[in-house]
mmCIF file with all atom_site columns, C-alpha atoms in Angstrom:
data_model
loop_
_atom_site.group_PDB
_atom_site.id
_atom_site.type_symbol
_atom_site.label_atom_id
_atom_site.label_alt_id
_atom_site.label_comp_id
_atom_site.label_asym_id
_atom_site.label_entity_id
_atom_site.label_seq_id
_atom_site.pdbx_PDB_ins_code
_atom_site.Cartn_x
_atom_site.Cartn_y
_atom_site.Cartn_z
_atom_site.occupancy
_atom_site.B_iso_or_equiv
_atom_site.pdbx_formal_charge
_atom_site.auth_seq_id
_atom_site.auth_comp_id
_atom_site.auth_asym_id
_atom_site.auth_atom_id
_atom_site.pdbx_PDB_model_num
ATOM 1   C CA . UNK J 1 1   ? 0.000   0.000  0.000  1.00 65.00 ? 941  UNK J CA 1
ATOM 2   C CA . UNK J 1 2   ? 2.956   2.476  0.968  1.00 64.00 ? 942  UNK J CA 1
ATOM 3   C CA . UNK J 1 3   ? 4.397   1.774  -2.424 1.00 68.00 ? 943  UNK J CA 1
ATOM 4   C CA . UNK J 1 4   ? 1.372   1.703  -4.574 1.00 69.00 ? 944  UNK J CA 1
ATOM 5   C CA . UNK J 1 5   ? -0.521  4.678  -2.899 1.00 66.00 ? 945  UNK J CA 1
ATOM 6   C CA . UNK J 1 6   ? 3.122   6.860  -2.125 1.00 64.00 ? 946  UNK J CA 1
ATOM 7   C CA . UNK J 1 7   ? 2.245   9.382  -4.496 1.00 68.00 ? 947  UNK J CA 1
ATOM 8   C CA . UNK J 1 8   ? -1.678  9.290  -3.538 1.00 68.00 ? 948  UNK J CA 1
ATOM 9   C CA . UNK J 1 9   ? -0.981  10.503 0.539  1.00 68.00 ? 949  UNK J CA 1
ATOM 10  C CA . UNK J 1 10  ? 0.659   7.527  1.574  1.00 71.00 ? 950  UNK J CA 1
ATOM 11  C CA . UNK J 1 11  ? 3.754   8.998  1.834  1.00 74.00 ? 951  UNK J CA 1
ATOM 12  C CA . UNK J 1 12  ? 1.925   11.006 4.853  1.00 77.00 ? 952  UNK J CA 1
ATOM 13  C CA . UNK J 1 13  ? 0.761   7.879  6.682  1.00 77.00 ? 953  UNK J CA 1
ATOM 14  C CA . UNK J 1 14  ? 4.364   7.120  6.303  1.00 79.00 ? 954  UNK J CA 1
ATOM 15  C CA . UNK J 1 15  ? 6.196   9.575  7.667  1.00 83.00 ? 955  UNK J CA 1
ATOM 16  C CA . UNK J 1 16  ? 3.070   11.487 10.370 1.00 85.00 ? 956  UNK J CA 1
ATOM 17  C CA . UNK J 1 17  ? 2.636   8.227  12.345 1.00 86.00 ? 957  UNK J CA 1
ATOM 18  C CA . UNK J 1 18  ? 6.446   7.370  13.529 1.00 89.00 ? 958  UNK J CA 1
ATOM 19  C CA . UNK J 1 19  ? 6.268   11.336 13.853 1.00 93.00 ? 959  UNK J CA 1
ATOM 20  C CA . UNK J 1 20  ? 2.928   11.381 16.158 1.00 92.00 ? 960  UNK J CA 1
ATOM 21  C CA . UNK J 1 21  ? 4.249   7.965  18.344 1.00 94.00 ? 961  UNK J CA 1
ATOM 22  C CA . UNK J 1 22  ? 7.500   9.595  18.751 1.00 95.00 ? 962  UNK J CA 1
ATOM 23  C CA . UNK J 1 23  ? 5.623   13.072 19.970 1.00 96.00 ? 963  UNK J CA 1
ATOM 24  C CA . UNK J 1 24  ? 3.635   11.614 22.472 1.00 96.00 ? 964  UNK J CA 1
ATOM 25  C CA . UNK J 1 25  ? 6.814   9.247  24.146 1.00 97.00 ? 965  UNK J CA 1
ATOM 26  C CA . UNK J 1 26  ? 8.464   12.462 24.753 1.00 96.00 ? 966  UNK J CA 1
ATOM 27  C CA . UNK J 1 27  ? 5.323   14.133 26.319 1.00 97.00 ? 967  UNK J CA 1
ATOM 28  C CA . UNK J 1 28  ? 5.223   11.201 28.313 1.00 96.00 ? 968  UNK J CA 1
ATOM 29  C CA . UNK J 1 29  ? 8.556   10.782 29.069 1.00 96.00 ? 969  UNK J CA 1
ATOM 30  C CA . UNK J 1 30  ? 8.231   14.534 30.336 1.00 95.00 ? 970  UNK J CA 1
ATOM 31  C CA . UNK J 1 31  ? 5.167   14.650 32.632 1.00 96.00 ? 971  UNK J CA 1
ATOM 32  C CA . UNK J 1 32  ? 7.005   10.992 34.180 1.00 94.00 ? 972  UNK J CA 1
ATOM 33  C CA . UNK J 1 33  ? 9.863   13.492 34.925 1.00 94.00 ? 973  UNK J CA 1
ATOM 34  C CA . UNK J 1 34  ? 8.127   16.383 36.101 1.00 93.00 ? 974  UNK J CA 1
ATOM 35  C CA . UNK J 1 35  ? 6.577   13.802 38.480 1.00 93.00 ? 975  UNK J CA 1
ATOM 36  C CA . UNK J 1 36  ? 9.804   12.324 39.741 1.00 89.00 ? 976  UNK J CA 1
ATOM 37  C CA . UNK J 1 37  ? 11.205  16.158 40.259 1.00 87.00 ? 977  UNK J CA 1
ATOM 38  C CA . UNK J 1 38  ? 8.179   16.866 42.230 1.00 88.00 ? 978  UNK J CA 1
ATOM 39  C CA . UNK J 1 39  ? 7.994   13.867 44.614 1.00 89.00 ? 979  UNK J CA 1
ATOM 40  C CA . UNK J 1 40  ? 9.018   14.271 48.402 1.00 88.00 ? 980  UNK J CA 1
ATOM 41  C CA . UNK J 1 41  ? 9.244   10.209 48.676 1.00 85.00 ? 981  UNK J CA 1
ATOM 42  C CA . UNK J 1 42  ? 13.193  10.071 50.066 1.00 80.00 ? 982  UNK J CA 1
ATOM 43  C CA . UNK J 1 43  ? 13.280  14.042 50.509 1.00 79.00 ? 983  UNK J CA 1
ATOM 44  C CA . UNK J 1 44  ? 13.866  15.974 53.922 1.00 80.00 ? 984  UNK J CA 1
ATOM 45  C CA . UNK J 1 45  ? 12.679  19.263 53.094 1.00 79.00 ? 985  UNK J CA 1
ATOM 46  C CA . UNK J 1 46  ? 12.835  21.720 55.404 1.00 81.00 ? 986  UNK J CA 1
ATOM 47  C CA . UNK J 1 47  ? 9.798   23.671 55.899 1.00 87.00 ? 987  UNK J CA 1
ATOM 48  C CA . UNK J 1 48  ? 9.951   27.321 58.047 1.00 87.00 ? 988  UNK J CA 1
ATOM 49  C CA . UNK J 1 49  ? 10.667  30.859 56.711 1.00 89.00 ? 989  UNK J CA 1
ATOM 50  C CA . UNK J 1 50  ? 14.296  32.022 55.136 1.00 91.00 ? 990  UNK J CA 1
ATOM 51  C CA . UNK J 1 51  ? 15.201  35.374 54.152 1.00 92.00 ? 991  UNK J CA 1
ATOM 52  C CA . UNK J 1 52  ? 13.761  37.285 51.816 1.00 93.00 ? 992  UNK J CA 1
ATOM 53  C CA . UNK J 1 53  ? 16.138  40.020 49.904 1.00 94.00 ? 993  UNK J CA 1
ATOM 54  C CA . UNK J 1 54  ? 13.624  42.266 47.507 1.00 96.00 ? 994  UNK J CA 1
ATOM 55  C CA . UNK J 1 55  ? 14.734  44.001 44.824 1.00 96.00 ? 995  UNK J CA 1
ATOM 56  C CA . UNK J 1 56  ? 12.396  46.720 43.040 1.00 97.00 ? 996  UNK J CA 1
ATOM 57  C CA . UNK J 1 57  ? 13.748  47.370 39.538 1.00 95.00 ? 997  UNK J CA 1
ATOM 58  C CA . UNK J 1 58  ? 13.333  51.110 38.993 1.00 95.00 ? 998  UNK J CA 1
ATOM 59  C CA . UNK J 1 59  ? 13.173  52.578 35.057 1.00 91.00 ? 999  UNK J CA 1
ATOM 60  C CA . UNK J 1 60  ? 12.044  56.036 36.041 1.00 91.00 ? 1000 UNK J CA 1
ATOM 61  C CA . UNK J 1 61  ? 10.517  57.765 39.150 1.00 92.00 ? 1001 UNK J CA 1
ATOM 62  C CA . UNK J 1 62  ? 6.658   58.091 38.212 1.00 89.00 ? 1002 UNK J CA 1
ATOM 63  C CA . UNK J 1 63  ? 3.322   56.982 39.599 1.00 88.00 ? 1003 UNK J CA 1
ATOM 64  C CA . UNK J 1 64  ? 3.544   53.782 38.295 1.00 89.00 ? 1004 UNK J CA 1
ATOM 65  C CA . UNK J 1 65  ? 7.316   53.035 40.380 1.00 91.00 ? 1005 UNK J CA 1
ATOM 66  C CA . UNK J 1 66  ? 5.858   55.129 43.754 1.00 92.00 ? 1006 UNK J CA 1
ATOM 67  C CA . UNK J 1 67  ? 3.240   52.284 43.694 1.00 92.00 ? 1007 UNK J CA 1
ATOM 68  C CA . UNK J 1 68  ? 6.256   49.393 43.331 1.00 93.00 ? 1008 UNK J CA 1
ATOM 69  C CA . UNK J 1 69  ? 8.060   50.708 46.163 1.00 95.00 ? 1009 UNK J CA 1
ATOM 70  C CA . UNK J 1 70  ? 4.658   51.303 48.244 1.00 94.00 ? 1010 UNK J CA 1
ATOM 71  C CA . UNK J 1 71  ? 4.126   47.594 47.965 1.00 94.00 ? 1011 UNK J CA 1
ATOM 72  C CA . UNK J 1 72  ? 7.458   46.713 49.045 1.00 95.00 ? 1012 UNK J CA 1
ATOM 73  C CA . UNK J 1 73  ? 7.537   48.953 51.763 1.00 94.00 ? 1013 UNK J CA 1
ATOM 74  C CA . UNK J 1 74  ? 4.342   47.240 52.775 1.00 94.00 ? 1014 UNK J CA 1
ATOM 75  C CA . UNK J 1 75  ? 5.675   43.976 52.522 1.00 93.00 ? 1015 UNK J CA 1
ATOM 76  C CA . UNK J 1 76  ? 8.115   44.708 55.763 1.00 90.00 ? 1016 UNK J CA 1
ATOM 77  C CA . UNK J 1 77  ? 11.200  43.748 54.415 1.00 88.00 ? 1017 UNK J CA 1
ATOM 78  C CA . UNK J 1 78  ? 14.376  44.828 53.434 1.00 91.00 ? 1018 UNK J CA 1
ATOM 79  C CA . UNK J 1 79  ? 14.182  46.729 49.524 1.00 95.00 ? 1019 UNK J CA 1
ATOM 80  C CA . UNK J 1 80  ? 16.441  47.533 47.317 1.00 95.00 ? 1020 UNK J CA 1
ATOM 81  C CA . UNK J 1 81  ? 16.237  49.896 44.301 1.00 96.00 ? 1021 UNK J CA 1
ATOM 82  C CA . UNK J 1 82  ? 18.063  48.615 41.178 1.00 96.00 ? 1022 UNK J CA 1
ATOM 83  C CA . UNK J 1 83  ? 18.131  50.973 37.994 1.00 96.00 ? 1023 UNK J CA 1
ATOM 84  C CA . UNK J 1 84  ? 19.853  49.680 34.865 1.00 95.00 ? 1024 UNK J CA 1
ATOM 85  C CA . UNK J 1 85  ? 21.130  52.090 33.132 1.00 95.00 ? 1025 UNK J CA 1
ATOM 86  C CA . UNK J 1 86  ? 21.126  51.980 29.023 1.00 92.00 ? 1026 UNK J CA 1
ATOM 87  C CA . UNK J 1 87  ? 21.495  55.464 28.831 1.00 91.00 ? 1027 UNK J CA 1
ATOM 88  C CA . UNK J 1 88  ? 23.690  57.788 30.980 1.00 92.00 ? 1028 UNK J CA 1
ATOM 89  C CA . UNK J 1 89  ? 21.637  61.186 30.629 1.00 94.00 ? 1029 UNK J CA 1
ATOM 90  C CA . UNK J 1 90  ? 18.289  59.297 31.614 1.00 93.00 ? 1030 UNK J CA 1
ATOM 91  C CA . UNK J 1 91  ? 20.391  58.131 34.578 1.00 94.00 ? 1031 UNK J CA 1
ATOM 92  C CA . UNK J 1 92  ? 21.356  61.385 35.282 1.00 95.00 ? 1032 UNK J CA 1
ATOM 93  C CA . UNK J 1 93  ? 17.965  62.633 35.413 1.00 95.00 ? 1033 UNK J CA 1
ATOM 94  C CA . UNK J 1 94  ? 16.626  59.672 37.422 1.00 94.00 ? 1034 UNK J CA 1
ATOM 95  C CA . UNK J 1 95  ? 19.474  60.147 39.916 1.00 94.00 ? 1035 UNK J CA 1
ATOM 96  C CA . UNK J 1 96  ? 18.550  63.284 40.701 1.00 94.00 ? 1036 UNK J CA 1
ATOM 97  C CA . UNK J 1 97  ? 14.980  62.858 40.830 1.00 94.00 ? 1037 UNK J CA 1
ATOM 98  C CA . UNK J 1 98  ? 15.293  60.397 43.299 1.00 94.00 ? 1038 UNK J CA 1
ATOM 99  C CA . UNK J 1 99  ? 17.503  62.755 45.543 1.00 93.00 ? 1039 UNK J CA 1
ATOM 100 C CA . UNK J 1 100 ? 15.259  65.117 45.477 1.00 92.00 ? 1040 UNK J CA 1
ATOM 101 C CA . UNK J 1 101 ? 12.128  62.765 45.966 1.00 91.00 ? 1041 UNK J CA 1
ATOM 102 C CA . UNK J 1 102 ? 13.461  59.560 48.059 1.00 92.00 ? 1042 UNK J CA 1
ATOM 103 C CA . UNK J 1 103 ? 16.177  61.083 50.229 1.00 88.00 ? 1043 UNK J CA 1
ATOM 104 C CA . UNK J 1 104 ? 18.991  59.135 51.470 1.00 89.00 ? 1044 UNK J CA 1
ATOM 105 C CA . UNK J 1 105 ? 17.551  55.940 50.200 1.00 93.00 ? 1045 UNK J CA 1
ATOM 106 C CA . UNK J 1 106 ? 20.390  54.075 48.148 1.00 94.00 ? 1046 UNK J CA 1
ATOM 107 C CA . UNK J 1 107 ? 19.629  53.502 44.226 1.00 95.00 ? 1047 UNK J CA 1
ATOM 108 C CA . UNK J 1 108 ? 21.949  50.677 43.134 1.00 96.00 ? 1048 UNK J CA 1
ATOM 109 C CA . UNK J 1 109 ? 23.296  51.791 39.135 1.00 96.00 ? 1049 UNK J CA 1
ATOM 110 C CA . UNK J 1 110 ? 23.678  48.731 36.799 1.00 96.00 ? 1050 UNK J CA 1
ATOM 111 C CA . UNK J 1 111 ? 25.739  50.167 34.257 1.00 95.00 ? 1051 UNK J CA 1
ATOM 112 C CA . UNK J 1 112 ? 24.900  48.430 30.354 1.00 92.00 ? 1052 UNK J CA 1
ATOM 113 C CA . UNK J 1 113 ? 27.151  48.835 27.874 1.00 87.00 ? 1053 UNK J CA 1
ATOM 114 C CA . UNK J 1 114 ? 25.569  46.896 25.291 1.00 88.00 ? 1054 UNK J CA 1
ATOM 115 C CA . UNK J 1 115 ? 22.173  48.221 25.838 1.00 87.00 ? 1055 UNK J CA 1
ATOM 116 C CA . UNK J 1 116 ? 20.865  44.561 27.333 1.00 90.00 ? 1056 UNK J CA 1
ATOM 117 C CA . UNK J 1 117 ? 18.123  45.188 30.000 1.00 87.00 ? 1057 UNK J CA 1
ATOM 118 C CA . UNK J 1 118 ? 18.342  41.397 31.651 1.00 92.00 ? 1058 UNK J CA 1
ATOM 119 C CA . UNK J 1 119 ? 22.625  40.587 31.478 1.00 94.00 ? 1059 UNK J CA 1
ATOM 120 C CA . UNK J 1 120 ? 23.164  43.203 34.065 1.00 94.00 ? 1060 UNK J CA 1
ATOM 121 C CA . UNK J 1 121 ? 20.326  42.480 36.493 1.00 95.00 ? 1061 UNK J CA 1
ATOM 122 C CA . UNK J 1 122 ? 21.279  38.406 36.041 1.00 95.00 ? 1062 UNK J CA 1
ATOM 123 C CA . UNK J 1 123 ? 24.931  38.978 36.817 1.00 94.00 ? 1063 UNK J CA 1
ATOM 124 C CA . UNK J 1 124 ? 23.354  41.217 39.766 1.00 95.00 ? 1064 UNK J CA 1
ATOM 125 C CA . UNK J 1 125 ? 20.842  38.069 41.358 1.00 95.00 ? 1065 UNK J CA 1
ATOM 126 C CA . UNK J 1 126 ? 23.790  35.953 40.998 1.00 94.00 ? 1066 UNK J CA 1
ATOM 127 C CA . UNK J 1 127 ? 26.114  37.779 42.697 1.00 94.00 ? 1067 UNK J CA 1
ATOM 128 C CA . UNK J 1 128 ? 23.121  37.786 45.876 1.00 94.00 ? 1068 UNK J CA 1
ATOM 129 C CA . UNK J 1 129 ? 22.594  34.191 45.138 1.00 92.00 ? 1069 UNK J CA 1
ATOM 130 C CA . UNK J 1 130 ? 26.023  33.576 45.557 1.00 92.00 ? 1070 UNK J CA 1
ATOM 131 C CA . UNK J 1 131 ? 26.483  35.490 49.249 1.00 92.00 ? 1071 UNK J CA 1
ATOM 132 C CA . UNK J 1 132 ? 22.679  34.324 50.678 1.00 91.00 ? 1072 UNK J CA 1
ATOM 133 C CA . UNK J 1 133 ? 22.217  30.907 48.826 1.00 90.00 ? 1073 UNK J CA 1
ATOM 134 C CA . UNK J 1 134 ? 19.459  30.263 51.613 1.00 90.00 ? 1074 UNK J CA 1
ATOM 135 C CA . UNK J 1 135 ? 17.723  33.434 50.556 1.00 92.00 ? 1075 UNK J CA 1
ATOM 136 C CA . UNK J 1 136 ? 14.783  34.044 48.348 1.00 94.00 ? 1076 UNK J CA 1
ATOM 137 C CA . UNK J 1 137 ? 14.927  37.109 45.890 1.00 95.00 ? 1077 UNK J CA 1
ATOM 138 C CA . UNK J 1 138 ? 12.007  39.004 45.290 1.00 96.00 ? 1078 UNK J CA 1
ATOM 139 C CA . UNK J 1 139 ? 11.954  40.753 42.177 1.00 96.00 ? 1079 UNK J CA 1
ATOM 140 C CA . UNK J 1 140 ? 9.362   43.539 41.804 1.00 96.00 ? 1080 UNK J CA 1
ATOM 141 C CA . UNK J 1 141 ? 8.182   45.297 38.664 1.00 92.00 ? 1081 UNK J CA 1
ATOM 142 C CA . UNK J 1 142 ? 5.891   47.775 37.985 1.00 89.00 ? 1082 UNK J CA 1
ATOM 143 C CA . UNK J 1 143 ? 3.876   47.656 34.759 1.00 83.00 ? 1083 UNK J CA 1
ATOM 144 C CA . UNK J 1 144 ? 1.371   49.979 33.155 1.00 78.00 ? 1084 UNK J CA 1
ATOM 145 C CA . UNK J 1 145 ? -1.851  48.575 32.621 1.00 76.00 ? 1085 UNK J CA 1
ATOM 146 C CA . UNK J 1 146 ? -3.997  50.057 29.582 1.00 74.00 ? 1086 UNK J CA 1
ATOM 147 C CA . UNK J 1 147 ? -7.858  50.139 28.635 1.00 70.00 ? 1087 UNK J CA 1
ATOM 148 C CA . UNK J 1 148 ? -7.371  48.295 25.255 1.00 71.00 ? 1088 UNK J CA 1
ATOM 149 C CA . UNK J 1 149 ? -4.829  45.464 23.854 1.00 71.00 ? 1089 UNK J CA 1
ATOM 150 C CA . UNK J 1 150 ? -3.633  47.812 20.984 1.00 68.00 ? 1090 UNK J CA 1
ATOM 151 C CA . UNK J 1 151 ? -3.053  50.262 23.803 1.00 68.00 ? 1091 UNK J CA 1
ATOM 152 C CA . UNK J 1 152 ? -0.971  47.783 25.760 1.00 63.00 ? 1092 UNK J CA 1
ATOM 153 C CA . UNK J 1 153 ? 1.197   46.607 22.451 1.00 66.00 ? 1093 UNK J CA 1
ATOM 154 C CA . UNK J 1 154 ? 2.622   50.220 22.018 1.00 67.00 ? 1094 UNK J CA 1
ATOM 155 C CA . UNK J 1 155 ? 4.433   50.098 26.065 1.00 63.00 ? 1095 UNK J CA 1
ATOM 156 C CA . UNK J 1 156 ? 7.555   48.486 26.405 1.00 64.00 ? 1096 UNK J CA 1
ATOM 157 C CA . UNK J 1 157 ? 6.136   44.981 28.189 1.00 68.00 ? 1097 UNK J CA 1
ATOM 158 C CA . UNK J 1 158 ? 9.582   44.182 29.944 1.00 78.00 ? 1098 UNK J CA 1
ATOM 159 C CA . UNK J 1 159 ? 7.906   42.171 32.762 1.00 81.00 ? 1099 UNK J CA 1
ATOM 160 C CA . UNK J 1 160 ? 8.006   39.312 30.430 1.00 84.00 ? 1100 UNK J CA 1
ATOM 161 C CA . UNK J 1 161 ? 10.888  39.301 28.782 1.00 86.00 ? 1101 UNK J CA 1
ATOM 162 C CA . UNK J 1 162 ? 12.757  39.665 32.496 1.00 89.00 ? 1102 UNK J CA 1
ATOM 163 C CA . UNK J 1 163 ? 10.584  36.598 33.034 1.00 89.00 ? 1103 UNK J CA 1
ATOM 164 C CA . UNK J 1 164 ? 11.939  34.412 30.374 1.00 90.00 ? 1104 UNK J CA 1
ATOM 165 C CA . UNK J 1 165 ? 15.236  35.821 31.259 1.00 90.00 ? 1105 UNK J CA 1
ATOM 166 C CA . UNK J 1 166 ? 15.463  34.777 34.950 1.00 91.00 ? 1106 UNK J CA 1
ATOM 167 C CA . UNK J 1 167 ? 13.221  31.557 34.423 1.00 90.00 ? 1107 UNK J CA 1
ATOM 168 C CA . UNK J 1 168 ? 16.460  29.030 35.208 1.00 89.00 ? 1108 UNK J CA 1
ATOM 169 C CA . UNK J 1 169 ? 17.730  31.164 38.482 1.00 91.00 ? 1109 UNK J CA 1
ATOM 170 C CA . UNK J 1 170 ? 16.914  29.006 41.396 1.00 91.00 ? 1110 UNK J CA 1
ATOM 171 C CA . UNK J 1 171 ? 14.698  30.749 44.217 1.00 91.00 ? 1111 UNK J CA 1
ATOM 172 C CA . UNK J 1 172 ? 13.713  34.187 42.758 1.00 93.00 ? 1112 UNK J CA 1
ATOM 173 C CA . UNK J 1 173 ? 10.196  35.043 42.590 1.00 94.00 ? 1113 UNK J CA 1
ATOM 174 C CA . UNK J 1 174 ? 8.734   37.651 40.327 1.00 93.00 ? 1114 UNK J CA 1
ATOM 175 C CA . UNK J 1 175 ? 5.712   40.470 41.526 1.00 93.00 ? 1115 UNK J CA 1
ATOM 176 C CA . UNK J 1 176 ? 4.237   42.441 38.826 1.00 91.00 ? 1116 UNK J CA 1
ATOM 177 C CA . UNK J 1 177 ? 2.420   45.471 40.157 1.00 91.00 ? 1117 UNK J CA 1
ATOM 178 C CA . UNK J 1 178 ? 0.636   46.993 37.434 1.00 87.00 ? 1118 UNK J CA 1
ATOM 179 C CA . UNK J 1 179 ? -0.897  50.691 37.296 1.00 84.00 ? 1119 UNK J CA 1
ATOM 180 C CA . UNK J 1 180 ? -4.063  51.253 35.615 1.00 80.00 ? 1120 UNK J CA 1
ATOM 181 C CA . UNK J 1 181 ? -3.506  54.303 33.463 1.00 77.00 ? 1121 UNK J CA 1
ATOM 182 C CA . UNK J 1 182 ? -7.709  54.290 32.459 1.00 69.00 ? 1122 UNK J CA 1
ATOM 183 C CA . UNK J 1 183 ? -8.801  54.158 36.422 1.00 62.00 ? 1123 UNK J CA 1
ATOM 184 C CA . UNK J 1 184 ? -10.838 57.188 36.846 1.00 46.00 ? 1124 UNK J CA 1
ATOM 185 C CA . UNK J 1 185 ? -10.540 56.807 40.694 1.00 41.00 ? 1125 UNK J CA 1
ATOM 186 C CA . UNK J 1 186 ? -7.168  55.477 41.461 1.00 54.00 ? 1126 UNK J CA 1
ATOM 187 C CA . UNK J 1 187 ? -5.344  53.992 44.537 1.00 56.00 ? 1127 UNK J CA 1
ATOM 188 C CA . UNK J 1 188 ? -4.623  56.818 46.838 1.00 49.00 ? 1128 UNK J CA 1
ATOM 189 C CA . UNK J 1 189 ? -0.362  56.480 47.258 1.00 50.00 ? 1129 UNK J CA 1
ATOM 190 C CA . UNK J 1 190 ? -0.249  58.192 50.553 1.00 49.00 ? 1130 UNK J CA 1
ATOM 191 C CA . UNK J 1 191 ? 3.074   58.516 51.885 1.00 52.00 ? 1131 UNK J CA 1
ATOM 192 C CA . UNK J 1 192 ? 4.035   56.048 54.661 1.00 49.00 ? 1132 UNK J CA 1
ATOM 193 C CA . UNK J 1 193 ? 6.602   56.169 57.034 1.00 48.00 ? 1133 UNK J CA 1
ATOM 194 C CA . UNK J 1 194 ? 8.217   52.297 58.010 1.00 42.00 ? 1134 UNK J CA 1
ATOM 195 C CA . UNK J 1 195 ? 12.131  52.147 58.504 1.00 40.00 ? 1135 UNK J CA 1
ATOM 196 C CA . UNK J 1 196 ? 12.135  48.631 58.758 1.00 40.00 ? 1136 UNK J CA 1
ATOM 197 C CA . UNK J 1 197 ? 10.766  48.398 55.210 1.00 41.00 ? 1137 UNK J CA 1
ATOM 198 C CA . UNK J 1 198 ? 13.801  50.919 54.060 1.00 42.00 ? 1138 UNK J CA 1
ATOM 199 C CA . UNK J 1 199 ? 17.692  49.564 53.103 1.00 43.00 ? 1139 UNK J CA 1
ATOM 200 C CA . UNK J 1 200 ? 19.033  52.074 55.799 1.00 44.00 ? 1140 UNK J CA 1
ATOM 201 C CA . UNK J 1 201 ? 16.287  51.720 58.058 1.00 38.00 ? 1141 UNK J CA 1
ATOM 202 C CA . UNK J 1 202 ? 15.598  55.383 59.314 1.00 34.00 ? 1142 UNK J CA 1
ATOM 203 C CA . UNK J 1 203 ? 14.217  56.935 56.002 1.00 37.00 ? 1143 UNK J CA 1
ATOM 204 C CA . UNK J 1 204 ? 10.784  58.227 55.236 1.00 36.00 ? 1144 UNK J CA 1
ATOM 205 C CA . UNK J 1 205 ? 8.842   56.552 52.495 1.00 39.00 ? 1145 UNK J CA 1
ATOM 206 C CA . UNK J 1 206 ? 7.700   59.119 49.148 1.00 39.00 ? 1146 UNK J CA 1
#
């Protein structure tokens, strides 16, 4: 039949099935691994609370990156504020807007070279991996939130390329906090004062 009908559609019988069989072994063979990975049988996992080191990724000081650092702030923990820096005159500009607006709160300067918004910040969660390997890192972005999708397509959507790009480091957990630009009534950011949220501990929250 192969050889008779080949020119017919066999040739698709021929070559789909060993195809298909072959498809479905390796979904298999995945989930079985996925299971395996999974399973506590043998395992002595600790369970109780470990550090927590948060990290809120600043691209410029507006509304939406008050409302980032309000959440972290209301979190309780430790925060730092990481900028990566692509270009040095918008650095500039955001260094001294956060003087003027945050204080003596520290704003940690990833310098980029090539441009690259996740090498930098990678190297960076390493680096804390490296000195708290018990920790978890908490990433936080804020992300602008529009009324329509064709809206949404023309903002830079970084929270999901930082998501692909940190996908394989072990214990980091990402928080989007988006801002809804088409809220008539938005969420009142009052300031807040609490040093124990802030990385020197006796600063005042914007």
């Amino acid at each position: 039949f192969a050889l008779t009908k080949f020119r017919d559609g066999a040739w698709m019988v021929i070559i789909l099935t060993p195809l298909l069989v072959w498809a479905f072994f390796r979904v298999h063979h995945h989930y079985k691994s996925v299971a395996t990975g999974l399973s506590l049988e043998g395992e002595q996992r600790v369970i109780g609370p470990r550090p927590i080191h948060t990290i809120v990724l600043i691209d410029n000081l507006h509304a939406s990156s008050i409302r980032a650092i309000n959440f972290a702030l209301s979190l309780g923990n430790p925060w730092t504020a990481v900028h990566i820096s692509i270009d040095p005159d918008r650095t500039a500009d955001l260094q001294r807007k956060w003087a003027q607006r945050m204080g003596d709160v520290p704003l940690v300067v990833l310098p980029s070279p090539y441009r690259s918004l996740t090498q930098p910040l990678q190297a960076y969660i390493q680096q804390l991996r490296v000195e708290y390997p018990l920790a978890y890192i908490h990433l936080i972005l804020g992300s602008l939130t529009t009324a329509s999708y064709w809206q949404q397509v023309l903002h830079r959507n970084s929270t999901i390329v930082f998501r692909i790009a940190l996908r394989q480091i072990e214990g980091i957990a990402i928080t989007s906090v988006p801002y809804q630009l088409y809220e008539t009534s938005r969420l009142e950011e009052q300031p807040a004062t609490a040093t124990k949220g802030l990385p020197d501990g006796n600063s005042t929250a914007p």
